[in-house]
Tab-separated table of C-alpha atoms and ligand atoms in Angstrom:
chain	number	residue	atom	x	y	z
S	15	MET	CA	210.936	-73.133	59.423
S	16	GLU	CA	211.326	-76.922	59.027
S	17	PHE	CA	211.918	-77.336	55.239
S	18	MET	CA	210.792	-80.947	55.512
S	19	ARG	CA	207.294	-80.087	56.601
S	20	GLU	CA	206.403	-77.695	53.908
S	21	LYS	CA	202.937	-78.390	52.558
S	22	VAL	CA	203.078	-78.889	48.819
S	23	VAL	CA	199.800	-79.116	46.933
S	24	VAL	CA	200.087	-80.430	43.386
S	25	PHE	CA	197.117	-79.516	41.185
S	26	THR	CA	197.065	-81.510	37.960
S	27	GLY	CA	195.203	-81.631	34.687
S	28	ALA	CA	195.225	-83.747	31.553
S	29	GLY	CA	198.672	-82.491	30.556
S	30	VAL	CA	200.333	-84.508	33.334
S	31	SER	CA	199.047	-87.704	31.697
S	32	ALA	CA	199.822	-86.630	28.118
S	33	GLU	CA	203.253	-88.290	28.194
S	34	SER	CA	201.508	-91.533	29.230
S	35	GLY	CA	199.672	-91.419	25.898
S	36	LEU	CA	196.346	-90.113	27.257
S	37	ARG	CA	194.719	-87.355	25.231
S	38	THR	CA	194.111	-83.915	26.712
S	39	PHE	CA	190.907	-81.996	25.968
S	40	ARG	CA	191.674	-78.641	24.381
S	41	ASP	CA	195.084	-79.181	22.730
S	42	MET	CA	195.555	-80.283	19.122
S	43	GLY	CA	194.197	-83.854	19.066
S	44	GLY	CA	192.267	-83.195	22.295
S	45	TYR	CA	188.904	-84.863	22.951
S	46	TRP	CA	186.877	-81.647	22.619
S	47	ARG	CA	188.302	-81.142	19.125
S	48	GLU	CA	186.580	-84.393	18.119
S	49	TYR	CA	183.588	-84.805	20.437
S	50	ALA	CA	180.812	-82.409	21.382
S	51	ILE	CA	180.875	-81.891	25.146
S	52	GLU	CA	177.048	-81.710	25.227
S	53	SER	CA	176.795	-85.147	23.589
S	54	VAL	CA	179.268	-87.150	25.680
S	55	ALA	CA	179.928	-85.225	28.922
S	56	SER	CA	176.646	-83.653	30.056
S	57	PRO	CA	173.409	-84.834	31.738
S	58	GLU	CA	171.549	-83.819	28.574
S	59	GLY	CA	173.802	-86.027	26.428
S	60	TRP	CA	173.283	-88.906	28.874
S	61	LYS	CA	169.510	-88.520	28.678
S	62	ALA	CA	169.553	-88.278	24.867
S	63	ASN	CA	171.976	-91.153	24.131
S	64	PRO	CA	173.390	-93.084	27.135
S	65	GLN	CA	174.907	-95.720	24.823
S	66	ALA	CA	177.111	-93.094	23.137
S	67	VAL	CA	178.222	-91.723	26.513
S	68	LEU	CA	179.099	-95.204	27.800
S	69	GLU	CA	181.095	-95.921	24.623
S	70	PHE	CA	183.033	-92.642	25.004
S	71	TYR	CA	184.057	-93.475	28.573
S	72	ASN	CA	184.618	-97.175	27.821
S	73	GLU	CA	187.182	-96.135	25.192
S	74	ARG	CA	188.833	-93.750	27.625
S	75	ARG	CA	188.870	-96.416	30.360
S	76	LYS	CA	190.589	-98.895	28.052
S	77	ALA	CA	193.237	-96.245	27.306
S	78	VAL	CA	193.757	-95.632	31.026
S	79	LEU	CA	194.128	-99.358	31.752
S	80	GLN	CA	196.737	-99.642	28.982
S	81	ALA	CA	198.650	-96.531	30.112
S	82	SER	CA	201.444	-96.319	32.686
S	83	PRO	CA	202.490	-93.475	34.978
S	84	ASN	CA	205.167	-91.261	33.387
S	85	ALA	CA	208.179	-89.449	34.850
S	86	ALA	CA	205.945	-86.570	35.997
S	87	HIS	CA	203.659	-88.822	38.041
S	88	LEU	CA	206.702	-90.594	39.522
S	89	ALA	CA	208.356	-87.265	40.406
S	90	ILE	CA	205.213	-86.035	42.164
S	91	ALA	CA	205.138	-89.247	44.207
S	92	ALA	CA	208.858	-88.819	45.007
S	93	LEU	CA	208.186	-85.375	46.517
S	94	GLU	CA	206.516	-87.177	49.432
S	95	ALA	CA	209.981	-88.136	50.705
S	96	ARG	CA	210.620	-84.474	51.557
S	97	PHE	CA	207.262	-82.731	51.779
S	98	ASP	CA	203.727	-83.099	53.059
S	99	VAL	CA	202.186	-83.598	49.612
S	100	VAL	CA	198.555	-83.618	48.562
S	101	VAL	CA	197.593	-84.113	44.916
S	102	ILE	CA	194.362	-82.462	43.784
S	103	THR	CA	193.665	-83.779	40.305
S	104	GLN	CA	191.089	-82.969	37.691
S	105	ASN	CA	192.043	-86.228	35.982
S	106	ILE	CA	189.794	-89.271	36.206
S	107	ASP	CA	192.677	-91.717	35.583
S	108	ASP	CA	194.503	-93.548	38.397
S	109	LEU	CA	198.058	-92.799	37.263
S	110	HIS	CA	198.959	-90.737	40.353
S	111	GLU	CA	197.987	-93.612	42.627
S	112	ARG	CA	199.812	-96.133	40.414
S	113	ALA	CA	202.917	-93.924	40.580
S	114	GLY	CA	202.828	-94.126	44.379
S	115	SER	CA	201.154	-90.883	45.432
S	116	THR	CA	199.407	-91.639	48.721
S	117	ASN	CA	197.160	-88.587	49.045
S	118	VAL	CA	195.153	-87.983	45.870
S	119	MET	CA	191.863	-86.076	45.631
S	120	HIS	CA	189.832	-86.476	42.407
S	121	VAL	CA	187.624	-83.400	42.008
S	122	HIS	CA	186.117	-84.598	38.694
S	123	GLY	CA	185.581	-88.238	39.632
S	124	GLU	CA	187.265	-91.542	38.761
S	125	ILE	CA	186.852	-93.515	35.532
S	126	LEU	CA	187.540	-96.867	37.231
S	127	LYS	CA	184.321	-96.453	39.245
S	128	ALA	CA	180.654	-96.560	38.269
S	129	ARG	CA	177.770	-94.916	39.979
S	130	SER	CA	174.021	-94.952	40.124
S	131	SER	CA	172.111	-92.605	37.819
S	132	VAL	CA	169.650	-91.786	40.599
S	133	ASP	CA	171.883	-91.687	43.709
S	134	PRO	CA	175.315	-89.979	43.354
S	135	PHE	CA	176.469	-91.543	46.618
S	136	LEU	CA	175.993	-95.078	45.307
S	137	ILE	CA	179.427	-95.749	43.836
S	138	TYR	CA	180.783	-99.110	42.712
S	139	PRO	CA	184.327	-100.198	41.873
S	140	LEU	CA	184.417	-101.433	38.293
S	141	ALA	CA	185.336	-105.085	37.863
S	142	THR	CA	185.313	-104.866	34.079
S	143	ALA	CA	186.739	-102.304	31.620
S	144	VAL	CA	183.309	-101.425	30.300
S	145	ILE	CA	179.928	-100.304	31.561
S	146	GLU	CA	177.120	-101.652	29.386
S	147	MET	CA	173.484	-100.745	28.963
S	148	GLY	CA	171.462	-102.864	31.337
S	149	GLN	CA	174.009	-102.815	34.144
S	150	LEU	CA	171.906	-101.425	36.990
S	151	CYS	CA	172.431	-100.028	40.479
S	152	GLU	CA	170.640	-101.556	43.468
S	153	HIS	CA	167.748	-99.136	42.842
S	154	GLY	CA	167.430	-100.394	39.282
S	155	SER	CA	168.908	-97.330	37.558
S	156	GLN	CA	171.422	-97.578	34.695
S	157	LEU	CA	175.026	-97.401	35.895
S	158	ARG	CA	177.047	-94.441	34.606
S	159	PRO	CA	180.747	-93.485	34.932
S	160	ASP	CA	181.600	-91.897	38.314
S	161	VAL	CA	182.698	-88.650	36.683
S	162	VAL	CA	181.461	-85.062	37.001
S	163	TRP	CA	179.872	-83.858	33.790
S	164	PHE	CA	179.583	-80.276	32.591
S	165	GLY	CA	176.546	-78.717	34.212
S	166	GLU	CA	176.860	-80.961	37.277
S	167	VAL	CA	178.072	-79.772	40.674
S	168	LEU	CA	181.198	-81.235	42.188
S	169	PRO	CA	180.606	-83.563	45.147
S	170	GLU	CA	180.347	-81.100	48.032
S	171	ASP	CA	182.542	-82.892	50.584
S	172	GLU	CA	185.350	-83.481	48.093
S	173	TRP	CA	185.145	-79.897	46.908
S	174	ASN	CA	185.196	-78.396	50.394
S	175	ALA	CA	188.115	-80.640	51.327
S	176	SER	CA	190.093	-79.581	48.246
S	177	VAL	CA	189.502	-75.898	49.061
S	178	ARG	CA	190.805	-76.451	52.605
S	179	VAL	CA	193.864	-78.258	51.267
S	180	ALA	CA	194.574	-75.589	48.639
S	181	GLU	CA	194.324	-72.833	51.249
S	182	SER	CA	196.796	-74.642	53.513
S	183	ALA	CA	199.529	-74.857	50.846
S	184	ASP	CA	202.998	-73.355	51.278
S	185	VAL	CA	203.789	-74.222	47.681
S	186	PHE	CA	201.057	-74.729	45.093
S	187	LEU	CA	202.217	-76.509	41.946
S	188	SER	CA	199.837	-76.312	38.974
S	189	VAL	CA	200.820	-78.932	36.386
S	190	GLY	CA	199.378	-79.616	32.936
S	191	THR	CA	196.102	-77.755	33.152
S	192	SER	CA	194.708	-74.947	30.983
S	193	ALA	CA	193.051	-73.644	34.171
S	194	VAL	CA	189.792	-72.732	32.406
S	195	VAL	CA	187.270	-75.112	34.002
S	196	TYR	CA	185.615	-73.844	37.177
S	197	PRO	CA	185.303	-74.272	40.077
S	198	ALA	CA	188.558	-76.347	40.021
S	199	ALA	CA	190.450	-73.560	38.225
S	200	SER	CA	189.808	-71.240	41.188
S	201	LEU	CA	191.981	-73.377	43.509
S	202	PRO	CA	195.386	-71.905	42.487
S	203	MET	CA	194.279	-68.358	43.271
S	204	MET	CA	192.662	-69.456	46.542
S	205	ALA	CA	196.058	-70.864	47.547
S	206	LYS	CA	197.941	-67.770	46.376
S	207	ARG	CA	195.593	-65.455	48.294
S	208	ARG	CA	196.476	-67.464	51.422
S	209	GLY	CA	200.194	-66.892	50.792
S	210	ALA	CA	201.206	-69.973	48.809
S	211	PHE	CA	204.100	-69.705	46.364
S	212	LEU	CA	202.429	-70.477	43.037
S	213	VAL	CA	204.417	-72.472	40.482
S	214	GLU	CA	203.060	-73.450	37.066
S	215	VAL	CA	204.436	-76.196	34.833
S	216	ASN	CA	203.162	-76.249	31.246
S	217	PRO	CA	204.672	-76.193	27.749
S	218	GLU	CA	202.291	-73.334	26.931
S	219	PRO	CA	201.239	-70.241	28.898
S	220	THR	CA	197.705	-70.517	30.302
S	221	ALA	CA	195.035	-68.385	31.952
S	222	LEU	CA	197.014	-68.802	35.178
S	223	THR	CA	200.505	-67.851	33.968
S	224	GLU	CA	200.300	-64.128	34.708
S	225	TYR	CA	199.530	-64.921	38.348
S	226	ALA	CA	202.230	-67.551	38.821
S	227	ASP	CA	205.275	-66.665	40.942
S	228	GLU	CA	207.255	-69.088	38.783
S	229	PHE	CA	206.363	-70.362	35.304
S	230	LEU	CA	208.394	-73.408	34.324
S	231	GLN	CA	207.790	-73.805	30.621
S	232	GLY	CA	208.114	-77.337	29.317
S	233	PRO	CA	206.667	-80.860	29.502
S	234	ALA	CA	205.903	-82.077	33.020
S	235	GLY	CA	207.832	-85.297	32.367
S	236	VAL	CA	211.010	-83.214	31.946
S	237	ILE	CA	210.465	-80.359	34.426
S	238	LEU	CA	209.201	-82.311	37.438
S	239	PRO	CA	212.078	-84.850	37.646
S	240	GLN	CA	214.479	-81.854	37.471
S	241	MET	CA	212.537	-80.259	40.317
S	242	VAL	CA	212.868	-83.414	42.411
S	243	GLU	CA	216.613	-83.525	41.692
S	244	LEU	CA	216.926	-79.937	42.832
S	245	VAL	CA	214.962	-80.646	45.971
S	246	ARG	CA	217.195	-83.621	46.683
S	247	GLY	CA	220.040	-81.130	46.585
S	248	VAL	CA	221.713	-83.129	43.856
S	249	ARG	CA	221.909	-81.162	40.652
S	250	ALA	CA	222.419	-83.497	37.676
S	251	ILE	CA	225.807	-82.885	36.131
S	252	HIS	CA	224.342	-83.371	32.687
S	253	PRO	CA	221.484	-80.872	32.228
S	254	ALA	CA	218.383	-82.588	30.701
B	312	APR	N1	203.228	-81.505	30.334
B	312	APR	C1	202.560	-80.490	30.953
B	312	APR	N2	201.461	-79.890	30.432
B	312	APR	C2	201.060	-80.320	29.217
B	312	APR	C3	201.711	-81.355	28.505
B	312	APR	C4	202.842	-81.962	29.121
B	312	APR	N3	203.526	-82.949	28.537
B	312	APR	N4	201.057	-81.550	27.326
B	312	APR	C5	200.030	-80.639	27.305
B	312	APR	N5	200.033	-79.905	28.438
B	312	APR	C6	199.121	-78.832	28.846
B	312	APR	C7	198.516	-78.023	27.708
B	312	APR	O1	199.367	-76.973	27.279
B	312	APR	C8	197.222	-77.510	28.349
B	312	APR	O2	197.444	-76.266	28.999
B	312	APR	O3	198.035	-79.437	29.491
B	312	APR	C9	196.899	-78.581	29.403
B	312	APR	C10	195.690	-79.443	29.088
B	312	APR	O4	194.567	-78.603	29.132
B	312	APR	P1	193.102	-79.200	28.890
B	312	APR	O5	193.111	-80.069	27.713
B	312	APR	O6	192.186	-78.026	28.915
B	312	APR	O7	192.871	-80.161	30.140
B	312	APR	P2	192.485	-79.772	31.650
B	312	APR	O8	193.047	-78.465	32.046
B	312	APR	O9	192.828	-80.933	32.481
B	312	APR	O10	190.880	-79.660	31.559
B	312	APR	C11	190.155	-79.394	32.727
B	312	APR	O11	188.115	-79.858	31.579
B	312	APR	O12	187.361	-81.186	29.924
B	312	APR	C12	187.266	-80.964	31.263
B	312	APR	O13	186.747	-82.385	33.069
B	312	APR	C13	187.699	-82.154	32.086
B	312	APR	O14	189.181	-82.233	33.993
B	312	APR	C14	189.011	-81.679	32.710
B	312	APR	C15	188.856	-80.177	32.736
């Protein structure tokens, strides 16, 4: 088998961006410890108080624009030198792309885009860091962040494409996710059922750990660069 052509699918969650200073959701200090999901990340919350929802995502967008890719993002991009890499991310930030990853699928949307409230296919790149009340789509509906809220279905084409990619993996790397939000959290097991070698990187065990072929416990910003070194066949003389 040609080692070079192995298909590596990297599935990421908020933990991969934690070392860039972006908050996760369910850890200590995570967003869902401070905000009610129903109020800021659901269609009901949007209907009840769109201003509050826009403010929540405007704050997060500012944080993303001020953040930089960390060693984990850079390591994932570096894997492309040796493997056929696809990144499937639950993250709405653009740190994978800024790190140089060329094949990134966002299953939960992208915070640097806005979309119509009446037509989910009407998506606009954001020129400014904020979406304000009164900014309308071409059908006259209030613009909202292009993210998938709880209770909403994932865009069908993107979802079907991510399932196909997951099922084609030789190695499936799950990085920085608690693996509790479905349907995205079903991707690792779909890959494993199709024969992928399942590796998990996380400082804490998760719902996925018992199914992983390899659990690499630690921060992604430490583990992933080591993994790239190993793959490059150069083992650092000074262990990290
Ligand atoms: N390196 C690797 N993993 C880390 C790091 C780190 N430096 N720091 C924290 N983690 C791990 C945590 O241990 C936890 O398992 O990242 C995970 C973050 O889990 P969540 O906060 O649940 O985030 P995520 O899995 O991405 O959430 C999934 O839920 O809230 C929704 O739509 C949102 O996409 C998100 C989805």
